[in-house]
Amino acid sequence: MVEDILDEGDVKRKSKRLKFGDGNDGFEGEEERMTKKVRILEDDDEDEIEGKEKWEQDEEEEEEEEKREAKVMKIEEEEEEEEEKVKALLASPSLSGLVEVEAEAECASSPSRMSQSVMDNNNSVASTSNNMRQVPSGIETGILSKVPPELLRHILKFLSPEDLVACTLVCKFLNFAASDESLWRWLYRMRWGLLLPTRKPRDCAWKKLYIQRDADDMMEFVRNTPMEFKEYYIQMQAAKRSQAPPPSQVNDDRIILDKTVADQVSIWKKKKGLGDKVVIDHACSGETCTYYQIGDVYVCEKTGHVHVCDDTCREVVTDPINGLLVCTISGHCFDRMLSPSEMELDGEQQQVGTIDEAEPFMGSGRFARAYLLGYNCDDEKELEDALRFC
Amino acid sequence: MASTTETKQKKMLILKSADNDEFEIEESVGVQSETIKNLVEDGFTFVPLPNVYTKALIKIIDYLKKHANKTDSNDEEIKTFDKDFVNTTFDDLFELVSAANYLHISCLMNMLCQTIADRIKDKSPEAVRKIFHINCDYTPEEEAKIRKANAQAFEGQFDESLD
């Protein structure tokens, strides 16, 4: 199984190379233009561009490597899943403790993949029917220790991506909080809108997506800028990530539920004698507690913890069987926006090496591509050829 | 005399803090808090607030009173009030933020969170640790690893000062 995937990775890699060759040609043309424009420091220029090409190549390879890693991880996950069944039978605190330690090590080694591993961890902890919290256990010292975690998130919403990255170094818990998926998704959408650059949105965490796209944008910017303005453009671009979201946007978030539902929740809570106090040593999941449901809202019958299960649900784990995202609390399934069969189709296209996914049709669907391609065709035959590529 | 009859007509609420201190406020002032509003709508006039201590509650009542009388003319005045309101220690800020969250006063919540965030903004991780008295729980290896990953992500400049 691993071999299969590695093979596929190799083929992909080759096709990437092919693509890279094409991109290269375009680049040389640009280089010519540039030297014409600038006409000074010709040699330096060339060096720099070569350096950049190398960098680009490295990056591309790195990307490939990451994809492979992700695949291998998936397999590991599946294996883990089987182990879990055994573990569930042997459920004992010491075992689940071990799982936690392992997962924590993983988190520390790759902060951007953190949410993923936390999800896995969540999964395993839940199935060992243990109520231990999967996150680093909060800040133990100082003023921040008094702040409930969900408030911390609200505070972090006022920070820029750069500040959030700085927060990851402060301590484990702040790393966890500042790598929050919903935070980064929100930041990503604020900057680039709702659409994703490729059709495979959930290949990696939002934080990683953000950082990647930021780097891509920067490169694009620098490449298309005349030499004398480069410094300014770099600064301009960098300012985008060091800018905190405007307060008006922050208020947008539904930290307070809409009134009618909130009413119902508080009435129910009052009836059950549950306060608004945050219960820390309890992790909700479908296996540990029962819920009172009001529309999208799930209230834990043990703690009164409220979970809103809409499309921003953060309690999802990946179901290993069909690859769907499943909420651990409500059991709702979420589409990954791309079914496995579509994903395979995509892989085939890449192997043929004829379509450059990142380039002109960024973020558009198949029909949009077909339309665009068809629009530029001169005759029937060309149209037919073009349609094969979308 | 006219004023006394007026106050009598106004519905009053009693808020009880976690330290068992009681405060009487006008209903129109109190309902800026979603939590209080919900209780008022259910017919309560006595509101126990087991999560809010007297110290924070006094400040919050001040805030609510000020903002209940918001008109176009005293906009500047309220801004100055808000500025003074958040000009306090971190301990107080966090106390207030927890209380505001419990009481569901979203404008106050946002203002407080913004204030706290502003003090983290542009700081180096070391400075953030010192400001909030957080002990670093990373091993040196872990820290180096994250530092390296961050350096690759964005290369930013931090402010090392502690104010």
XYZ file of C-alpha atoms in Angstrom:
553
model
C 0.000 0.000 0.000
C 2.778 2.368 0.906
C 4.613 1.437 -2.267
C 1.604 2.228 -4.375
C 1.363 5.642 -2.963
C 5.036 6.311 -3.323
C 4.824 5.334 -6.971
C 2.010 7.699 -7.485
C 4.014 10.379 -5.785
C 6.880 9.752 -8.203
C 4.684 10.089 -11.203
C 3.275 13.271 -9.806
C 6.731 14.503 -9.236
C 7.612 13.885 -12.856
C 4.600 15.725 -14.064
C 5.508 18.586 -11.807
C 8.907 18.691 -13.389
C 7.308 18.861 -16.814
C 5.197 21.705 -15.702
C 8.123 23.368 -14.173
C 9.891 23.300 -17.539
C 7.049 25.223 -19.089
C 7.069 27.789 -16.368
C 10.738 28.217 -16.887
C 10.337 29.293 -20.484
C 7.934 31.967 -19.502
C 10.327 33.111 -16.925
C 13.168 33.526 -19.386
C 10.985 35.723 -21.509
C 10.353 37.840 -18.536
C 13.991 37.976 -17.741
C 14.658 39.371 -21.177
C 12.087 42.029 -20.690
C 13.549 42.900 -17.397
C 17.074 43.276 -18.613
C 15.827 45.503 -21.369
C 14.050 47.663 -18.889
C 16.744 47.907 -16.364
C 19.873 47.549 -18.444
C 22.056 47.967 -15.438
C 23.688 45.430 -13.203
C 22.888 42.800 -15.746
C 24.991 40.100 -14.192
C 23.652 40.648 -10.744
C 20.178 40.408 -12.055
C 20.819 37.104 -13.691
C 22.314 35.678 -10.570
C 19.407 36.751 -8.546
C 16.887 35.264 -10.890
C 18.755 32.003 -11.040
C 18.779 31.937 -7.311
C 15.082 32.495 -7.266
C 14.495 29.718 -9.732
C 16.394 27.401 -7.536
C 14.372 28.493 -4.605
C 11.226 27.902 -6.516
C 12.337 24.455 -7.480
C 13.213 23.627 -3.932
C 9.879 24.803 -2.818
C 8.084 22.729 -5.355
C 9.955 19.665 -4.234
C 9.203 20.464 -0.684
C 5.550 20.705 -1.496
C 5.662 17.318 -3.137
C 7.403 15.894 -0.120
C 4.704 17.274 2.102
C 1.970 15.760 0.046
C 3.657 12.418 0.310
C 4.042 12.813 3.983
C 0.400 13.623 4.290
C -0.465 10.422 2.492
C 1.780 8.321 4.641
C 0.245 10.000 7.639
C -3.158 9.014 6.434
C -2.120 5.410 6.280
C -0.686 5.623 9.721
C -3.928 7.055 10.874
C -5.766 4.101 9.528
C -3.455 1.741 11.284
C -3.884 3.731 14.403
C -7.587 3.347 14.041
C -7.245 -0.411 14.248
C -5.010 -0.137 17.230
C -7.548 2.040 18.846
C -10.103 -0.674 18.820
C -7.755 -2.799 20.829
C -7.008 0.114 23.070
C -10.656 0.743 23.631
C -10.910 -2.771 24.965
C -7.968 -2.283 27.232
C -9.020 1.219 28.159
C -6.798 2.300 30.985
C -5.522 5.712 32.016
C -1.916 4.786 31.455
C -2.573 3.821 27.876
C -4.409 6.936 26.956
C -1.754 8.933 28.718
C 0.746 7.427 26.353
C -1.348 8.409 23.379
C -1.455 11.915 24.638
C 2.260 12.157 25.093
C 2.864 10.880 21.606
C 0.440 13.291 20.115
C 1.886 16.137 22.024
C 5.325 15.389 20.716
C 3.863 15.437 17.248
C 2.225 18.761 17.862
C 5.416 20.296 19.029
C 7.358 19.084 16.055
C 4.999 20.571 13.504
C 2.851 23.380 14.757
C 1.054 23.821 11.464
C -0.145 20.287 11.492
C -1.170 20.610 15.035
C -4.873 20.832 14.560
C -4.793 17.682 12.524
C -2.966 15.749 15.164
C -5.136 17.231 17.821
C -8.108 15.909 15.939
C -6.562 12.476 15.753
C -5.757 12.706 19.360
C -9.256 13.792 20.140
C -10.463 10.741 18.350
C -8.286 8.334 20.208
C -8.881 9.863 23.588
C -12.593 9.786 23.021
C -12.550 6.168 22.037
C -10.628 5.187 25.100
C -13.615 6.595 26.930
C -11.486 8.869 28.997
C -12.447 12.415 29.761
C -8.948 13.814 29.626
C -8.560 17.068 27.689
C -6.525 16.606 24.550
C -5.139 20.108 24.455
C -2.103 21.246 26.391
C -3.584 21.778 29.783
C -3.743 25.563 29.792
C -1.328 28.129 30.995
C -0.197 27.273 34.473
C 1.468 30.469 35.489
C 0.788 34.139 35.198
C -2.227 36.213 34.411
C -3.336 34.319 31.341
C -3.996 31.232 33.448
C -7.200 32.870 34.657
C -8.631 33.339 31.218
C -11.042 30.704 29.934
C -9.718 29.233 26.678
C -12.651 30.389 24.563
C -12.030 33.948 25.663
C -8.420 33.646 24.719
C -9.501 32.839 21.222
C -11.583 35.964 21.089
C -8.603 38.009 22.183
C -6.399 36.392 19.578
C -8.858 37.402 16.909
C -7.614 40.933 17.271
C -4.070 39.981 16.379
C -2.316 39.927 13.037
C -1.024 36.703 11.493
C 2.490 37.762 12.381
C 1.564 38.203 16.010
C -0.118 34.821 16.060
C 3.018 33.215 14.736
C 4.996 34.948 17.467
C 2.541 33.577 20.034
C 3.352 30.015 19.056
C 6.739 30.419 20.705
C 5.474 31.656 24.021
C 4.269 28.365 25.441
C 2.523 25.184 24.383
C -0.934 26.326 25.235
C -0.636 29.624 23.447
C 0.767 27.713 20.498
C -2.355 25.604 20.517
C -4.625 28.602 20.839
C -2.843 30.669 18.207
C -2.863 27.813 15.716
C -6.611 27.512 15.997
C -8.098 26.454 12.693
C -11.052 28.792 12.803
C -8.794 31.771 13.478
C -6.648 31.073 10.475
C -9.528 30.215 8.258
C -11.047 33.509 9.132
C -7.804 35.378 8.455
C -7.406 33.575 5.178
C -10.875 34.465 4.064
C -10.493 38.057 5.105
C -7.459 38.417 2.917
C -8.238 36.279 -0.080
C -11.959 35.779 -0.001
C -13.959 32.618 0.295
C -12.486 30.720 -2.600
C -9.455 28.563 -2.360
C -6.720 28.658 -4.981
C -7.021 24.971 -5.772
C -9.857 22.536 -5.712
C -8.341 20.581 -2.873
C -9.071 22.822 0.044
C -8.424 20.560 2.976
C -5.060 19.155 2.110
C -3.532 21.040 4.971
C -4.381 23.253 7.886
C -5.609 26.778 7.299
C -2.599 28.218 9.000
C -0.330 26.443 6.593
C -2.477 27.481 3.667
C -2.234 31.046 4.786
C 1.513 30.994 5.141
C 1.936 29.259 1.816
C -0.260 31.655 -0.054
C 1.411 34.581 1.618
C 4.770 33.356 0.374
C 3.366 32.734 -3.102
C 1.901 36.195 -3.256
C 5.148 37.707 -2.152
C 7.058 35.903 -4.864
C 4.555 36.855 -7.488
C 4.717 40.446 -6.393
C 8.467 40.645 -6.383
C 8.735 38.965 -9.728
C 6.403 41.369 -11.477
C 7.884 44.506 -10.045
C 10.510 46.730 -11.595
C 13.768 46.575 -9.695
C 13.677 50.082 -8.319
C 10.322 49.531 -6.577
C 11.039 46.098 -5.224
C 11.781 47.218 -1.685
C 8.528 49.125 -1.432
C 6.484 46.317 -2.798
C 7.996 43.862 -0.382
C 7.152 46.180 2.486
C 3.657 46.662 1.177
C 3.107 42.958 0.907
C 4.558 42.302 4.333
C 2.220 44.894 5.804
C -0.735 42.744 4.821
C 0.197 40.019 7.231
C 1.295 42.281 10.030
C -1.998 44.089 10.052
C -4.540 43.037 12.619
C -8.102 42.587 11.394
C -10.219 45.722 11.746
C -12.453 45.656 14.838
C -15.594 45.924 12.730
C -14.755 42.579 11.174
C -13.972 40.971 14.490
C -17.426 41.808 15.780
C -18.846 39.819 12.963
C -18.174 36.585 14.735
C -21.013 34.847 16.500
C -19.471 34.664 19.916
C -22.914 35.372 21.274
C -25.542 33.154 19.752
C -28.565 34.729 18.201
C -31.123 35.694 20.745
C -33.938 33.229 20.354
C -31.636 30.240 20.516
C -29.698 31.794 23.364
C -32.962 32.189 25.209
C -33.888 28.597 24.725
C -30.465 27.458 25.827
C -30.498 29.519 28.997
C -34.023 28.465 29.834
C -33.095 24.833 29.424
C -29.929 25.291 31.433
C -31.812 26.985 34.221
C -34.301 24.160 34.286
C -31.502 21.637 34.622
C -29.679 23.755 37.163
C -26.617 24.163 35.002
C -24.670 27.395 35.346
C -22.577 29.194 32.795
C -19.511 28.111 34.640
C -16.895 26.521 32.424
C -16.186 22.951 33.378
C -12.577 22.303 32.515
C -11.966 18.623 33.072
C -14.650 17.433 30.696
C -14.266 16.897 26.984
C -17.573 16.515 25.229
C -18.038 13.843 22.631
C -20.889 11.666 21.498
C -19.431 8.801 23.498
C -19.054 10.493 26.850
C -22.172 12.562 27.202
C -25.675 13.137 25.957
C -27.048 16.258 24.415
C -30.079 18.431 24.385
C -30.577 19.728 20.876
C -32.011 23.064 19.745
C -31.584 23.398 16.016
C -27.856 23.522 15.347
C -27.086 23.918 18.994
C -26.084 21.016 21.192
C -25.987 21.437 24.929
C -24.077 18.896 26.977
C -26.375 17.459 29.635
C -23.514 17.004 32.046
C -21.834 20.379 31.923
C -24.120 22.677 29.981
C -21.349 23.153 27.461
C -22.816 24.578 24.272
C -21.721 23.436 20.866
C -22.962 25.092 17.687
C -22.770 22.582 14.893
C -22.922 24.610 11.696
C -20.388 24.814 8.902
C -17.866 26.340 11.254
C -17.961 23.256 13.472
C -14.566 22.718 15.018
C -15.200 19.371 16.623
C -14.812 17.373 13.453
C -12.614 14.362 12.970
C -11.977 12.512 9.761
C -13.841 9.276 9.341
C -11.228 6.808 8.109
C -13.723 4.796 6.092
C -15.166 7.376 3.762
C -12.946 10.350 4.434
C -15.827 12.519 5.528
C -15.532 14.947 8.375
C -17.687 13.922 11.293
C -18.533 16.054 14.281
C -17.692 14.212 17.513
C -20.588 15.863 19.277
C -23.530 15.946 16.912
C -22.462 13.190 14.561
C -23.110 15.525 11.641
C -21.121 14.790 8.519
C -19.429 17.503 6.555
C -18.422 17.259 2.962
C -14.792 17.601 2.297
C -15.975 19.487 -0.776
C -14.282 16.899 -2.901
C -15.244 13.262 -2.984
C -12.517 10.616 -3.239
C -13.475 9.785 -6.815
C -12.982 13.362 -7.867
C -9.640 13.382 -6.184
C -8.529 10.391 -8.218
C -9.636 12.070 -11.389
C -7.516 14.983 -10.451
C -4.531 12.739 -9.933
C -4.908 11.298 -13.408
C -4.924 14.700 -14.919
C -1.760 15.564 -13.157
C -0.117 12.442 -14.428
C -0.893 13.383 -17.987
C 0.842 16.608 -17.135
C -1.188 18.728 -19.464
C -2.980 21.023 -17.120
C -1.464 23.693 -15.013
C -3.745 23.830 -12.030
C -2.313 26.815 -10.320
C -2.327 29.067 -13.324
C -5.010 30.859 -15.217
C -8.199 29.490 -13.731
C -7.469 30.042 -10.114
C -10.294 29.041 -7.880
C -12.835 28.334 -10.570
C -14.763 25.153 -11.037
C -14.917 22.763 -13.895
C -17.688 24.559 -15.712
C -15.920 27.855 -15.468
C -12.849 26.293 -16.985
C -14.833 24.696 -19.747
C -16.446 27.980 -20.507
C -13.202 29.893 -20.520
C -11.420 27.330 -22.628
C -14.274 27.052 -25.031
C -14.521 30.757 -25.426
C -11.051 31.002 -26.846
C -11.467 28.199 -29.353
C -11.602 28.886 -33.058
C -13.358 25.773 -34.265
C -15.197 22.675 -33.194
C -12.127 20.497 -33.083
C -10.180 22.832 -30.900
C -13.120 23.038 -28.562
C -13.240 19.297 -28.248
C -9.564 19.174 -27.451
C -9.890 21.922 -24.948
C -12.773 20.257 -23.150
C -10.636 17.234 -22.450
C -8.587 19.380 -20.150
C -11.260 20.415 -17.785
C -40.616 65.919 43.876
C -41.046 65.269 40.204
C -37.759 63.413 40.079
C -38.694 60.987 42.851
C -41.895 59.975 41.107
C -39.874 59.498 37.947
C -37.435 57.129 39.625
C -40.306 55.277 41.138
C -41.746 54.673 37.718
C -38.465 53.340 36.484
C -38.084 49.638 36.972
C -35.144 48.774 39.138
C -33.024 45.644 39.277
C -30.861 44.306 42.032
C -27.595 42.691 41.060
C -25.798 40.541 43.574
C -22.087 39.986 43.147
C -20.125 36.884 44.049
C -19.059 38.644 47.272
C -22.743 39.059 48.189
C -22.792 42.804 47.621
C -26.036 44.102 46.172
C -26.363 46.872 43.642
C -29.502 48.558 42.500
C -29.596 49.713 38.900
C -32.209 50.800 36.422
C -33.559 48.086 34.222
C -32.741 50.068 31.097
C -29.098 50.099 32.197
C -29.003 46.426 33.063
C -30.514 45.069 29.878
C -27.433 46.029 27.893
C -26.201 42.730 29.239
C -27.769 39.845 27.352
C -27.617 37.649 30.429
C -29.505 40.157 32.557
C -31.906 40.887 29.728
C -32.879 37.240 29.484
C -33.583 37.077 33.173
C -35.556 40.304 33.117
C -37.669 38.982 30.302
C -38.398 35.972 32.464
C -39.667 38.330 35.151
C -36.689 38.431 37.505
C -35.755 41.641 39.259
C -33.163 40.114 41.538
C -30.129 38.896 39.624
C -27.439 36.883 41.390
C -24.146 36.947 39.520
C -22.030 34.186 41.068
C -19.210 34.692 38.556
C -18.764 38.426 38.946
C -16.933 39.936 41.890
C -17.815 43.274 43.406
C -14.726 45.035 42.139
C -15.451 44.153 38.528
C -19.174 44.657 38.921
C -18.741 48.253 40.120
C -16.685 49.047 37.057
C -19.110 47.317 34.758
C -22.104 49.120 36.214
C -20.214 52.365 35.639
C -19.682 51.358 32.071
C -23.292 50.364 31.531
C -24.577 53.593 33.048
C -22.327 55.641 30.828
C -23.299 53.766 27.711
C -27.007 53.727 28.540
C -27.014 57.508 28.308
C -25.351 57.502 24.938
C -26.438 60.337 22.696
C -24.888 61.990 19.694
C -23.578 64.873 21.768
C -21.581 62.942 24.379
C -19.736 60.753 21.928
C -16.392 62.308 22.818
C -17.099 61.982 26.502
C -17.811 58.272 26.159
C -14.657 57.761 24.182
C -12.604 59.350 26.936
C -14.462 57.269 29.482
C -13.710 54.084 27.554
C -10.074 55.021 27.295
C -9.837 55.483 31.052
C -11.856 52.355 31.609
C -9.338 50.077 29.884
C -6.327 51.919 31.250
C -5.761 49.471 34.061
C -3.690 46.452 35.031
C -3.815 43.145 33.217
C -5.308 41.497 36.266
C -8.216 43.894 36.182
C -8.600 43.565 32.432
C -8.891 39.801 32.629
C -11.252 40.009 35.548
C -13.399 42.381 33.519
C -13.223 40.335 30.360
C -14.446 37.225 32.168
C -17.263 39.222 33.719
C -18.225 40.845 30.421
C -18.275 37.442 28.800
C -20.479 36.029 31.522
C -22.814 38.992 31.285
C -22.749 38.908 27.483
C -22.017 42.557 26.921
C -20.518 42.305 23.479
C -19.360 45.903 23.006
C -17.474 45.765 26.283
C -16.088 42.346 25.422
C -14.720 43.613 22.156
C -13.227 46.685 23.690
C -11.471 44.655 26.388
C -10.219 41.977 24.036
C -8.942 44.643 21.704
C -7.090 46.277 24.576
C -5.474 43.042 25.657
C -4.581 42.169 22.074
C -3.037 45.597 21.577
C -0.640 44.846 24.375
C 0.482 41.596 22.745
C 0.763 43.173 19.324
C 4.237 43.341 17.774
C 5.840 41.832 20.856
C 8.494 39.167 20.758
C 7.597 35.829 22.370
C 10.006 36.659 25.203
C 8.252 39.934 25.861
C 4.826 38.263 25.830
C 6.068 35.745 28.377
C 7.307 38.499 30.652
C 4.170 40.600 30.264
C 1.870 37.741 31.196
C 4.324 35.980 33.532
C 4.132 32.794 31.518
C 6.724 30.100 32.038
C 7.950 28.632 28.806
C 7.153 24.917 28.796
C 9.140 24.065 25.690
C 12.386 22.193 25.799
C 15.222 24.117 24.121
C 15.038 21.703 21.169
C 11.320 22.219 20.717
C 11.745 25.938 20.938
C 14.505 25.945 18.331
C 12.356 23.890 16.019
C 9.389 26.212 16.245
C 11.612 29.236 15.954
C 13.027 27.843 12.756
C 9.589 27.080 11.340
C 8.376 30.555 12.215
C 11.401 32.198 10.649
C 10.560 30.457 7.427
C 6.958 31.558 7.604
C 7.180 35.291 8.060
C 10.252 37.277 8.838
C 8.883 39.887 11.155
C 10.396 42.461 13.443
C 9.416 42.460 17.077
C 9.260 45.087 19.677
C 11.298 43.984 22.684
C 10.072 46.641 25.071
C 7.672 45.682 27.835
C 5.141 48.492 27.882
